[in-house]
Short mmCIF file of C-alpha atoms (C1' of nucleotides) in Angstrom, two decimals:
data_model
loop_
_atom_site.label_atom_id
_atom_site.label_comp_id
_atom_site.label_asym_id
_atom_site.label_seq_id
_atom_site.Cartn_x
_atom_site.Cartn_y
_atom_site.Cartn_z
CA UNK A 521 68.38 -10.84 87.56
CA UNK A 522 65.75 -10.49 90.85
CA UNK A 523 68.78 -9.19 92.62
CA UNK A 524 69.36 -6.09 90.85
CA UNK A 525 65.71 -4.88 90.10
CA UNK A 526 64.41 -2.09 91.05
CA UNK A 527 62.73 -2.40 94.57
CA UNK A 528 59.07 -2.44 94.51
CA UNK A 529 57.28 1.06 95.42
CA UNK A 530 56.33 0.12 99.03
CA UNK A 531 60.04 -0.77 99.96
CA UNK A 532 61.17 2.41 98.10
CA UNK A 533 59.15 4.48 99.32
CA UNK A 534 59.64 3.63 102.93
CA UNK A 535 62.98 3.78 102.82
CA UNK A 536 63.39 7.09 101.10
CA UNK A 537 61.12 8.47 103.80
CA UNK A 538 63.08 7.25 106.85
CA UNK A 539 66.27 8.12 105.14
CA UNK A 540 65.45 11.44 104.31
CA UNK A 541 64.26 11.88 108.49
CA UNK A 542 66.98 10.35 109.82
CA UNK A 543 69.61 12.37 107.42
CA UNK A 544 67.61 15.93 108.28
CA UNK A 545 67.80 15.15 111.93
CA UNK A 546 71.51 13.97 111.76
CA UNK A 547 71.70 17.99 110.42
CA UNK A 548 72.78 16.41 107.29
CA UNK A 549 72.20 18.89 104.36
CA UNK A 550 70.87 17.51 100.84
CA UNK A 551 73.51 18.39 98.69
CA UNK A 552 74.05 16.54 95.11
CA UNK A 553 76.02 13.87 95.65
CA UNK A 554 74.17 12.56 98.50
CA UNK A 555 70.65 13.06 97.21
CA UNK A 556 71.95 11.37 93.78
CA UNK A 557 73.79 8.04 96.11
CA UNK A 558 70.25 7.81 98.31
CA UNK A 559 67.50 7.94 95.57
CA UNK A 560 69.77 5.89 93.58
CA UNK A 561 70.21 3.33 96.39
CA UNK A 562 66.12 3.46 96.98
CA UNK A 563 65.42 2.54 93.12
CA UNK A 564 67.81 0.03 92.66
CA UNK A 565 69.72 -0.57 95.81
CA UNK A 566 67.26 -3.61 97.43
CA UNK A 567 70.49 -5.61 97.06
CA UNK A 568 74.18 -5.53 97.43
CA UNK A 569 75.70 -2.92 95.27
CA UNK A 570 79.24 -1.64 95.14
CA UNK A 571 80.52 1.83 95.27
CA UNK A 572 81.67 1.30 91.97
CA UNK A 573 77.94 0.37 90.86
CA UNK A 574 76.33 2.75 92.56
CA UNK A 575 78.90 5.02 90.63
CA UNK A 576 77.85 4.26 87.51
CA UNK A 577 74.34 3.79 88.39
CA UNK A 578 73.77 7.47 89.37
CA UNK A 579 72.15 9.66 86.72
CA UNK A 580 74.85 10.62 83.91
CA UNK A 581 76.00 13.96 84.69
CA UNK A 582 74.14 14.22 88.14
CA UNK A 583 77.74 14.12 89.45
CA UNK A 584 78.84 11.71 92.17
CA UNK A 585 82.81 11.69 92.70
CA UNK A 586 84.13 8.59 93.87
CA UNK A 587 85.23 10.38 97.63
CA UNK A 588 81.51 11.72 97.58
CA UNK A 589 80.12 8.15 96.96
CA UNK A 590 82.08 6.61 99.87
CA UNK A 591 81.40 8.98 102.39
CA UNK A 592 77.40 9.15 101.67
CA UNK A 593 77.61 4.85 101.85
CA UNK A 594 79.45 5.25 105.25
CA UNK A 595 76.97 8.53 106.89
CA UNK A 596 74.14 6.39 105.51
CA UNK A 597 75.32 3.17 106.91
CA UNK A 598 76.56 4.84 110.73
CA UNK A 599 72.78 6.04 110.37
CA UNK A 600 71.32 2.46 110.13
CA UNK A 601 70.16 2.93 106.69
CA UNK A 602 72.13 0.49 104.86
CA UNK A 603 73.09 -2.92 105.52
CA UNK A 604 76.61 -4.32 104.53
CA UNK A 605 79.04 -7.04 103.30
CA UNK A 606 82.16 -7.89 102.44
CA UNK A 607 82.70 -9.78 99.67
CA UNK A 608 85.62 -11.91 98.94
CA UNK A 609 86.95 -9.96 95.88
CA UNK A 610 87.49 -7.13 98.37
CA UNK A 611 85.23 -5.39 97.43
CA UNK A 612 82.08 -3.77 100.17
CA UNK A 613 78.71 -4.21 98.69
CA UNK A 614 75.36 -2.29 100.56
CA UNK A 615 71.93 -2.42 100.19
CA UNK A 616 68.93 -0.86 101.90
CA UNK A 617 67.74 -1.80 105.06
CA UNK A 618 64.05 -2.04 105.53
CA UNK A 619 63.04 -2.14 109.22
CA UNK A 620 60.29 -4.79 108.26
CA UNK A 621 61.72 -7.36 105.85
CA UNK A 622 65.42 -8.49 105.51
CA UNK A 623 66.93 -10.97 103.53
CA UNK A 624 70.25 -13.38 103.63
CA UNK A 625 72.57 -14.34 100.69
CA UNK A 626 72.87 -17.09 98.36
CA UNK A 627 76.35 -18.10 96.47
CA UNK A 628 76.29 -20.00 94.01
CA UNK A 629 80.39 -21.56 93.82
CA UNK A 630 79.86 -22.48 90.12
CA UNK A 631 78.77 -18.83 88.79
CA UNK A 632 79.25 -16.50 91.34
CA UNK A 633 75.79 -15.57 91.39
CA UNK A 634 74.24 -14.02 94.55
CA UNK A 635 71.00 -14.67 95.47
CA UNK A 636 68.51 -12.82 98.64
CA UNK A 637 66.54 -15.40 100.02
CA UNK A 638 64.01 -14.96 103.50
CA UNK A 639 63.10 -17.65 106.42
CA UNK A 640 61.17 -16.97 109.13
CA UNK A 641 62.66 -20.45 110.66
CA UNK A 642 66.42 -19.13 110.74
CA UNK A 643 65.54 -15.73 112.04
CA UNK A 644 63.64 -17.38 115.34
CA UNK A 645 67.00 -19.39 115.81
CA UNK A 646 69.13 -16.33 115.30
CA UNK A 647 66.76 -14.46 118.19
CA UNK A 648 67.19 -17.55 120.14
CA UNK A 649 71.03 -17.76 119.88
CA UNK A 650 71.60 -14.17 120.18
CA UNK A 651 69.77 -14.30 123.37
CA UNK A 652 71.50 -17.53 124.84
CA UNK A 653 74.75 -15.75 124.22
CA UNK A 654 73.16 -12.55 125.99
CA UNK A 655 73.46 -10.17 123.37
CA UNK A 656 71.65 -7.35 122.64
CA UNK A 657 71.26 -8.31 118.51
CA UNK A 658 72.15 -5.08 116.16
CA UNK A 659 72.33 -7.01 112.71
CA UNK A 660 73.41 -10.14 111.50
CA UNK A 661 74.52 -11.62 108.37
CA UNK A 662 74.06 -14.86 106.75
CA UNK A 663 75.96 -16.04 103.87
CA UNK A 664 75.06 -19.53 102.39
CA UNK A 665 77.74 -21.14 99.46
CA UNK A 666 76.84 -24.15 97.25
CA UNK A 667 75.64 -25.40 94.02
CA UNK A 668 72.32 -25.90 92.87
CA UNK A 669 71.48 -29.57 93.51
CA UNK A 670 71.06 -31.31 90.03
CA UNK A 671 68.45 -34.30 90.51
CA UNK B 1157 91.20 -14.10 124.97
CA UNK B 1158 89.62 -17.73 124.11
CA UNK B 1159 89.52 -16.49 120.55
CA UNK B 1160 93.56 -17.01 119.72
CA UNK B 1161 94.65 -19.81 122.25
CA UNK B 1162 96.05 -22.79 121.37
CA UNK B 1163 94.00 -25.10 119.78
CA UNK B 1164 93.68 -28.24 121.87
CA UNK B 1165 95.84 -31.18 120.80
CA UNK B 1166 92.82 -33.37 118.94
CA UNK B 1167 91.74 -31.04 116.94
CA UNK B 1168 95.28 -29.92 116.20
CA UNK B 1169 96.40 -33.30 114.74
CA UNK B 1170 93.36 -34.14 113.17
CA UNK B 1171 93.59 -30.55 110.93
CA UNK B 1172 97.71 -31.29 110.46
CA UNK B 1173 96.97 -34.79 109.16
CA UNK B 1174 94.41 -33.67 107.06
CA UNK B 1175 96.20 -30.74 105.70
CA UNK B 1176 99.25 -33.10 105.19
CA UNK B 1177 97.18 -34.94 103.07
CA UNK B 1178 95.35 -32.89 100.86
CA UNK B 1179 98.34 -31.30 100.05
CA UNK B 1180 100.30 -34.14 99.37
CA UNK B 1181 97.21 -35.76 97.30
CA UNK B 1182 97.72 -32.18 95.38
CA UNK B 1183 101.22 -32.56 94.77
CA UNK B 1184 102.28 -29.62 97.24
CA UNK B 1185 105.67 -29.71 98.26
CA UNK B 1186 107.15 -29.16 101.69
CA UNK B 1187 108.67 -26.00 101.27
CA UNK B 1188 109.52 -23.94 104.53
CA UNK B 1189 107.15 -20.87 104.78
CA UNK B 1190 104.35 -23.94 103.91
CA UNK B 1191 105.66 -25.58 106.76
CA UNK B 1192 105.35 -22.71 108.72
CA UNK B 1193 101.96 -21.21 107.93
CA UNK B 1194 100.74 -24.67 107.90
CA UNK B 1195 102.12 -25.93 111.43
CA UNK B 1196 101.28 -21.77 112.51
CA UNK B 1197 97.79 -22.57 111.68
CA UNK B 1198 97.25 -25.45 113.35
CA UNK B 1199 98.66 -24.55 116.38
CA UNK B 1200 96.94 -21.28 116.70
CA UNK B 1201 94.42 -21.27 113.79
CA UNK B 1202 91.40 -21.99 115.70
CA UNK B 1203 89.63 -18.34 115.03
CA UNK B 1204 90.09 -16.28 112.74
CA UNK B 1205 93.83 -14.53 111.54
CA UNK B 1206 94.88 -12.28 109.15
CA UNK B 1207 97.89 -12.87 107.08
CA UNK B 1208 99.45 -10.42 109.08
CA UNK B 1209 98.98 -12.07 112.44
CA UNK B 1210 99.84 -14.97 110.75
CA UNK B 1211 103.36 -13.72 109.47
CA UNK B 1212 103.87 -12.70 112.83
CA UNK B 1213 103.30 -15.85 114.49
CA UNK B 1214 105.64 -17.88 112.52
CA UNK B 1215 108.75 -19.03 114.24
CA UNK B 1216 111.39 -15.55 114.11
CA UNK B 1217 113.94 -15.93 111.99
CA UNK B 1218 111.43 -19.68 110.35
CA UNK B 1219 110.91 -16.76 107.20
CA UNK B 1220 107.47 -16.46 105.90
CA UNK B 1221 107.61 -13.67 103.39
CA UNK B 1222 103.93 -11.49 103.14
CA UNK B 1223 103.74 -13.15 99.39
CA UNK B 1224 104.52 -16.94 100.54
CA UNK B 1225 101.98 -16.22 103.37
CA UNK B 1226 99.40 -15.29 101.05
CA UNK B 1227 100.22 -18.04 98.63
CA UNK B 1228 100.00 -20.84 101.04
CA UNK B 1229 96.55 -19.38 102.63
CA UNK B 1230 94.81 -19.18 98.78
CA UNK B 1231 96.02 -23.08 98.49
CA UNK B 1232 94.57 -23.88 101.64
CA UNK B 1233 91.19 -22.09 100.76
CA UNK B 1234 91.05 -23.97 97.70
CA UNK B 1235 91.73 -27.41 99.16
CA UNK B 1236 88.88 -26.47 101.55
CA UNK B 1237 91.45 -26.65 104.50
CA UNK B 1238 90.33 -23.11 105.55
CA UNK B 1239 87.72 -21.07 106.28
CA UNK B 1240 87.66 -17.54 105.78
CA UNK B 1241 85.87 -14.44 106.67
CA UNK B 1242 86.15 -10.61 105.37
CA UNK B 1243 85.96 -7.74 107.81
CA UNK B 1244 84.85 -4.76 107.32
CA UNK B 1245 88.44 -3.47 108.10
CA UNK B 1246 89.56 -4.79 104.53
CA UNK B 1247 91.12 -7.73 105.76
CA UNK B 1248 90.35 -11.42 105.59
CA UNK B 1249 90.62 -13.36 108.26
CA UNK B 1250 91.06 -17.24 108.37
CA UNK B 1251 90.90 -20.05 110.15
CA UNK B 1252 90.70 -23.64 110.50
CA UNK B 1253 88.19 -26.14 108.89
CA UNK B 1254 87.58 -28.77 111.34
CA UNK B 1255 85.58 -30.72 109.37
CA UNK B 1256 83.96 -32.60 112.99
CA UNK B 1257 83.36 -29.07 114.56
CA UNK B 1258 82.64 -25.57 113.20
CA UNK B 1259 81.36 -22.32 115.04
CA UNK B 1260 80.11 -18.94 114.09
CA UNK B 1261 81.09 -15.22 115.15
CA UNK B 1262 79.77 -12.47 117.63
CA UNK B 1263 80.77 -9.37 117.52
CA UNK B 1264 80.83 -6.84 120.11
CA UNK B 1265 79.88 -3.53 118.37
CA UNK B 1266 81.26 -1.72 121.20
CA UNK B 1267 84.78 -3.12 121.23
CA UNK B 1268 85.53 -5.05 118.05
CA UNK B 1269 85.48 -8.09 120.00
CA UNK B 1270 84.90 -11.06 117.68
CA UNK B 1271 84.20 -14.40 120.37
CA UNK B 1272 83.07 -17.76 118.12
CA UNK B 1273 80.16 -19.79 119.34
CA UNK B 1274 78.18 -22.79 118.32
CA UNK B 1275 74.59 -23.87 118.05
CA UNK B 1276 72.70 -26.98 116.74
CA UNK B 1277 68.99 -25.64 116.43
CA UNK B 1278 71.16 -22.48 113.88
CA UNK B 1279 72.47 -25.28 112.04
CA UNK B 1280 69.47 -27.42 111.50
CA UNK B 1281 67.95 -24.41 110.70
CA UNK B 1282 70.68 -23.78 107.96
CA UNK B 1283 70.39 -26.87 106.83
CA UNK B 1284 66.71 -26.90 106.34
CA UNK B 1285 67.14 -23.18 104.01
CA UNK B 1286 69.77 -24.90 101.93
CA UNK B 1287 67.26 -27.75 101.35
CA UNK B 1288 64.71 -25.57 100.56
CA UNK B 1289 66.47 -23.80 98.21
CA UNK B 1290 67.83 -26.65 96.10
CA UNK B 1291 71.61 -26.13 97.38
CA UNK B 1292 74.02 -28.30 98.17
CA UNK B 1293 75.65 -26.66 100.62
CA UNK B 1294 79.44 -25.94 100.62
CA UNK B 1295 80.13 -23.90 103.13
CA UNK B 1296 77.85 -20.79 104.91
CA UNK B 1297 78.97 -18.41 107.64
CA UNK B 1298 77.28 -16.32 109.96
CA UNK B 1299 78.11 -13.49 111.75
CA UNK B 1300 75.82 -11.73 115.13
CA UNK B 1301 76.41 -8.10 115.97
CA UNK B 1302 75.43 -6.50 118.82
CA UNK B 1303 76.27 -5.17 122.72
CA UNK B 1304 76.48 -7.30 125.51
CA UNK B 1305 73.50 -6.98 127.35
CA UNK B 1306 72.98 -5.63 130.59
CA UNK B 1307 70.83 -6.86 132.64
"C1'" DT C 607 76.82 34.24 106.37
"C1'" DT C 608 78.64 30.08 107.93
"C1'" DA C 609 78.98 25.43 108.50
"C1'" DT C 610 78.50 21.63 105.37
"C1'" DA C 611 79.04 19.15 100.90
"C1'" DT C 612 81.65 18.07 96.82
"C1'" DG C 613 85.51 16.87 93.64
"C1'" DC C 614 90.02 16.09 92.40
"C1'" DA C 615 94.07 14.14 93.21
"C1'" DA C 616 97.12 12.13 96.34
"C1'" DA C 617 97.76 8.76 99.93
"C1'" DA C 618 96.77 4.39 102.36
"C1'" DG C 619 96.38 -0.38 102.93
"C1'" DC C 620 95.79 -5.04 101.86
"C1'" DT C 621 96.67 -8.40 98.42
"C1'" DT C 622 98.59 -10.11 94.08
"C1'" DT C 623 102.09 -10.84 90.58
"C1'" DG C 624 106.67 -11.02 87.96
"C1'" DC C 625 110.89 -12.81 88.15
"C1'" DA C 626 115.25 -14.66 89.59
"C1'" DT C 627 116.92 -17.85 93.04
"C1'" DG C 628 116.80 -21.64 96.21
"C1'" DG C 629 115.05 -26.24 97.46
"C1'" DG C 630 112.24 -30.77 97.45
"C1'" DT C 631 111.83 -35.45 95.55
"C1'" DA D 610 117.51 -33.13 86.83
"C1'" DC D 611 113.14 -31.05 87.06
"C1'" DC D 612 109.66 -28.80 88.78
"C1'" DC D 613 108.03 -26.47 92.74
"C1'" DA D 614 108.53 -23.06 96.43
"C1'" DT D 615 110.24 -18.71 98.15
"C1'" DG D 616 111.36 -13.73 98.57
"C1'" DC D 617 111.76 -9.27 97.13
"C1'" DA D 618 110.01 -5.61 95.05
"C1'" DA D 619 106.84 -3.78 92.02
"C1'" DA D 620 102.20 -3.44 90.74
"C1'" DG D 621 96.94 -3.54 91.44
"C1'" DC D 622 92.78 -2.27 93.58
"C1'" DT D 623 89.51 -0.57 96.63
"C1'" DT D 624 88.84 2.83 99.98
"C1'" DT D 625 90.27 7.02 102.61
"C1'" DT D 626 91.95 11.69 103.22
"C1'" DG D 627 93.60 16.64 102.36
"C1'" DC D 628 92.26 20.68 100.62
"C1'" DA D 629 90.30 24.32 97.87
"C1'" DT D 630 85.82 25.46 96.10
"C1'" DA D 631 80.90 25.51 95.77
"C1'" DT D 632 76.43 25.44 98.16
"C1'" DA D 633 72.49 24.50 101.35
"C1'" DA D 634 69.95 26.92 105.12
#
DNA sequence: TTATATGCAAAAGCTTTGCATGGGT
DNA sequence: ACCCATGCAAAGCTTTTGCATATAA
């Protein structure tokens, strides 16, 4: 599925660069677990992935306690670096946040499935709203549910 | 705050008639701590409650137990009576679904503050994605953060 | 050397479920 | 009568925290 593939090199790459300077000048030290949870979350991470995923996504034996796993997805995400939701099974699902593209979510009621999707349209009204209400706009989220239309 | 006041007395009855309805058309019975949460919602249901809140709304000494809560909210998700959002506090909040109005959340980063707001060009804009993508849209929910700006 | 990072296991919370009892219709 | 609704208490789960140990710089 498009969701869970690996992000393409430019993305990665980018990412891993920005998280790496923004970790060293937190004074954040590149131990194990969080070098394992980031270049994890830069190969595969381009969209929502649970701690539990993540978990079992990191490299057999390259360690990666649960506690250690939490605590990287909650430095990385105080740092900017990820983006968040929470689902409705209770369970919080990140992915990376590029500066330059960002994408919005898909449900699909009949399977679950969650798709990204992008529009330039909705992200013009967002500014527009956001500044209407006179906000200063950190993130937002949008989360559309449905079914695929048949005819 | 605007956010938990009384809903005003149209929407109010439209939501309790409705509710009444659906639940009767499901073969719900009128069993107290329904009653409760039900009439609980609609009075003060406009934005967003936990279960919690919502336990302590009900009437002292009307009952209510956490599990009959809970019950009674997953009915009213299903019959599409409710809306419902997850914070990133673990807890899912509901409120709701006026089927002739809906709004949207802001919230302040810098005090938690969630405020709901409402915006025609966002949902023409939402409307146009879901088209584009083939859905038929259910339900979608979006959510602004950022700091109130100062100038 | 010295503050930081990690892991394990225990603790926290919110939410769900089993089961016996009470209550609509 | 019959089936549904309710409450209590006991799980279930994800996420957080305490603490001793290992490790980056």
């Amino acid at each position: 599925m498009a969701a869970r593939s690996p992000a393409d090199g430019a993305v990665r790459d980018r990412w891993l660069e920005l998280a790496t300077r923004r970790m060293t000048a937190a004074g954040l030290r590149a131990g194990a677990a969080r070098t394992a949870v980031v270049e994890t979350l830069a190969r595969e991470g381009q969209c929502l992935l649970s701690a539990a995923e993540i978990t079992s996504l990191l490299r057999p034996g390259g360690g990666g306690s649960t506690a250690s796993v939490y605590r990287v997805l909650m430095e990385l995400s105080d740092l900017g670096l990820l983006r968040r939701l929470d689902g409705r099974d209770g369970v919080a699902r990140f992915e990376i946040a590029d500066p330059e593209h960002h994408h919005h979510h898909v449900v699909d009621e009949r399977t679950g499935e969650v798709r990204p999707f992008t529009d330039d349209d909705l992200e013009r009204s967002i500014e527009r709203v956001a500044d209407r209400l006179g906000i200063e706009l950190r993130s937002h989220e949008v989360v559309l549910r449905g079914v695929r239309r048949e005819a």
